mmCIF file of C-alpha atoms in Angstrom:
data_model
loop_
_atom_site.group_PDB
_atom_site.id
_atom_site.type_symbol
_atom_site.label_atom_id
_atom_site.label_comp_id
_atom_site.label_asym_id
_atom_site.label_seq_id
_atom_site.Cartn_x
_atom_site.Cartn_y
_atom_site.Cartn_z
ATOM 1 C CA ARG Z 1 0.000 0.000 0.000
ATOM 2 C CA LEU Z 2 1.320 3.404 -0.959
ATOM 3 C CA TRP Z 3 1.071 6.444 1.333
ATOM 4 C CA ARG Z 4 1.785 9.967 0.067
ATOM 5 C CA LEU Z 5 0.953 13.442 1.354
ATOM 6 C CA ARG Z 6 -1.757 13.663 -1.320
ATOM 7 C CA GLN Z 7 -2.893 10.057 -0.859
ATOM 8 C CA ARG Z 8 -3.304 9.170 2.812
ATOM 9 C CA PRO Z 9 -4.948 5.809 3.399
ATOM 10 C CA ARG Z 10 -6.218 5.469 6.958
ATOM 11 C CA GLN Z 11 -6.449 1.694 6.899
ATOM 12 C CA LEU Z 12 -4.143 -1.114 5.845
ATOM 13 C CA LEU Z 13 -5.120 -4.748 5.382
ATOM 14 C CA ALA Z 14 -3.286 -7.099 7.718
ATOM 15 C CA GLY Z 15 -0.339 -8.614 5.818
ATOM 16 C CA GLN Z 16 0.038 -5.700 3.402
ATOM 17 C CA GLU Z 17 3.274 -3.797 2.934
ATOM 18 C CA LEU Z 18 3.282 -0.046 3.615
ATOM 19 C CA ARG Z 19 5.491 2.286 1.579
ATOM 20 C CA VAL Z 20 5.713 5.992 2.360
ATOM 21 C CA LEU Z 21 6.651 7.869 -0.831
ATOM 22 C CA LEU Z 22 7.648 11.549 -0.819
ATOM 23 C CA GLN Z 23 9.534 13.825 -3.225
ATOM 24 C CA ALA Z 24 12.429 14.847 -0.949
ATOM 25 C CA PRO Z 25 14.669 12.994 1.529
ATOM 26 C CA PHE Z 26 12.981 12.472 4.893
ATOM 27 C CA THR Z 27 13.179 10.557 8.151
ATOM 28 C CA LEU Z 28 10.093 8.692 9.312
ATOM 29 C CA HIS Z 29 9.630 8.753 13.090
ATOM 30 C CA TRP Z 30 7.202 5.899 13.705
ATOM 31 C CA GLY Z 31 5.763 3.466 16.212
ATOM 32 C CA THR Z 32 2.903 1.060 16.670
ATOM 33 C CA ASN Z 33 -0.158 0.888 18.926
ATOM 34 C CA GLY Z 34 0.024 4.367 20.409
ATOM 35 C CA TRP Z 35 3.669 5.208 19.646
ATOM 36 C CA GLN Z 36 5.171 2.055 21.213
ATOM 37 C CA SER Z 37 8.543 0.751 20.006
ATOM 38 C CA VAL Z 38 9.382 4.093 18.334
ATOM 39 C CA GLN Z 39 12.036 4.047 15.603
ATOM 40 C CA ASP Z 40 13.500 6.458 13.053
ATOM 41 C CA THR Z 41 13.942 5.245 9.481
ATOM 42 C CA ASP Z 42 15.646 7.299 6.753
ATOM 43 C CA SER Z 43 14.134 7.280 3.285
ATOM 44 C CA GLU Z 44 15.939 5.773 0.309
ATOM 45 C CA ASP Z 45 16.094 7.407 -3.119
ATOM 46 C CA TRP Z 46 14.275 5.065 -5.526
ATOM 47 C CA GLY Z 47 14.689 7.363 -8.534
ATOM 48 C CA LEU Z 48 11.038 8.427 -8.755
ATOM 49 C CA GLY Z 49 10.915 9.550 -5.132
ATOM 50 C CA HIS Z 50 12.133 8.857 -1.633
ATOM 51 C CA VAL Z 51 10.677 5.798 0.075
ATOM 52 C CA VAL Z 52 10.467 4.244 3.515
ATOM 53 C CA LEU Z 53 9.237 0.666 3.570
ATOM 54 C CA LEU Z 54 7.640 0.090 6.977
ATOM 55 C CA PRO Z 55 7.926 -3.473 8.340
ATOM 56 C CA VAL Z 56 4.259 -3.828 9.304
ATOM 57 C CA ARG Z 57 3.275 -6.999 7.421
ATOM 58 C CA LYS Z 58 3.240 -9.035 10.638
ATOM 59 C CA LEU Z 59 0.809 -6.715 12.424
ATOM 60 C CA SER Z 60 -2.630 -8.237 12.846
ATOM 61 C CA ALA Z 61 -6.032 -6.568 12.610
ATOM 62 C CA GLY Z 62 -6.683 -4.275 15.553
ATOM 63 C CA ASN Z 63 -3.131 -2.900 15.650
ATOM 64 C CA SER Z 64 -2.136 0.560 14.386
ATOM 65 C CA VAL Z 65 0.844 2.486 13.046
ATOM 66 C CA GLN Z 66 1.661 6.097 13.881
ATOM 67 C CA PHE Z 67 4.275 8.251 12.180
ATOM 68 C CA ALA Z 68 5.617 11.758 11.711
ATOM 69 C CA ILE Z 69 7.801 13.132 8.917
ATOM 70 C CA ARG Z 70 11.010 15.139 9.344
ATOM 71 C CA TRP Z 71 12.565 16.657 6.213
ATOM 72 C CA ARG Z 72 16.292 15.887 6.191
ATOM 73 C CA ALA Z 73 17.436 19.009 4.299
ATOM 74 C CA SER Z 74 15.930 21.474 6.773
ATOM 75 C CA GLY Z 75 15.330 19.328 9.867
ATOM 76 C CA ASP Z 76 11.748 20.650 9.925
ATOM 77 C CA TRP Z 77 8.811 18.424 10.861
ATOM 78 C CA GLN Z 78 5.840 18.137 8.510
ATOM 79 C CA GLY Z 79 3.711 19.469 11.369
ATOM 80 C CA GLU Z 80 1.219 16.664 11.874
ATOM 81 C CA ASP Z 81 1.122 13.062 13.048
ATOM 82 C CA PHE Z 82 -0.389 10.311 10.913
ATOM 83 C CA HIS Z 83 -2.278 7.185 11.973
ATOM 84 C CA ILE Z 84 -3.156 4.003 10.076
ATOM 85 C CA ASP Z 85 -5.348 1.218 11.461
ATOM 86 C CA ILE Z 86 -4.615 -2.396 10.548
ATOM 87 C CA ILE Z 87 -7.839 -4.130 9.545
ATOM 88 C CA GLY Z 88 -8.898 -7.663 8.612
ATOM 89 C CA GLY Z 89 -9.062 -8.900 5.037
ATOM 90 C CA ASP Z 90 -12.856 -8.948 4.890
ATOM 91 C CA ALA Z 91 -13.409 -5.261 5.727
#
């Protein structure tokens, strides 16, 4: 599943991969289930944009992912937190 600033899914099917795609280098500050196990992951340049692949495929329905974006060039935060709920395959 692809997440972009102009395309912000709020749900992710359990077992799906989540890729955050933005146009400039960024660091994703993220955690699960109410900001537990917080980590920082730097984006990689994939040619068409900068991507962070979040390792959320093992999360089951009822879990959630939270993240914030920090732009690496300026060190500025995007200014909002994002939340995605993990749902079952039949929803």
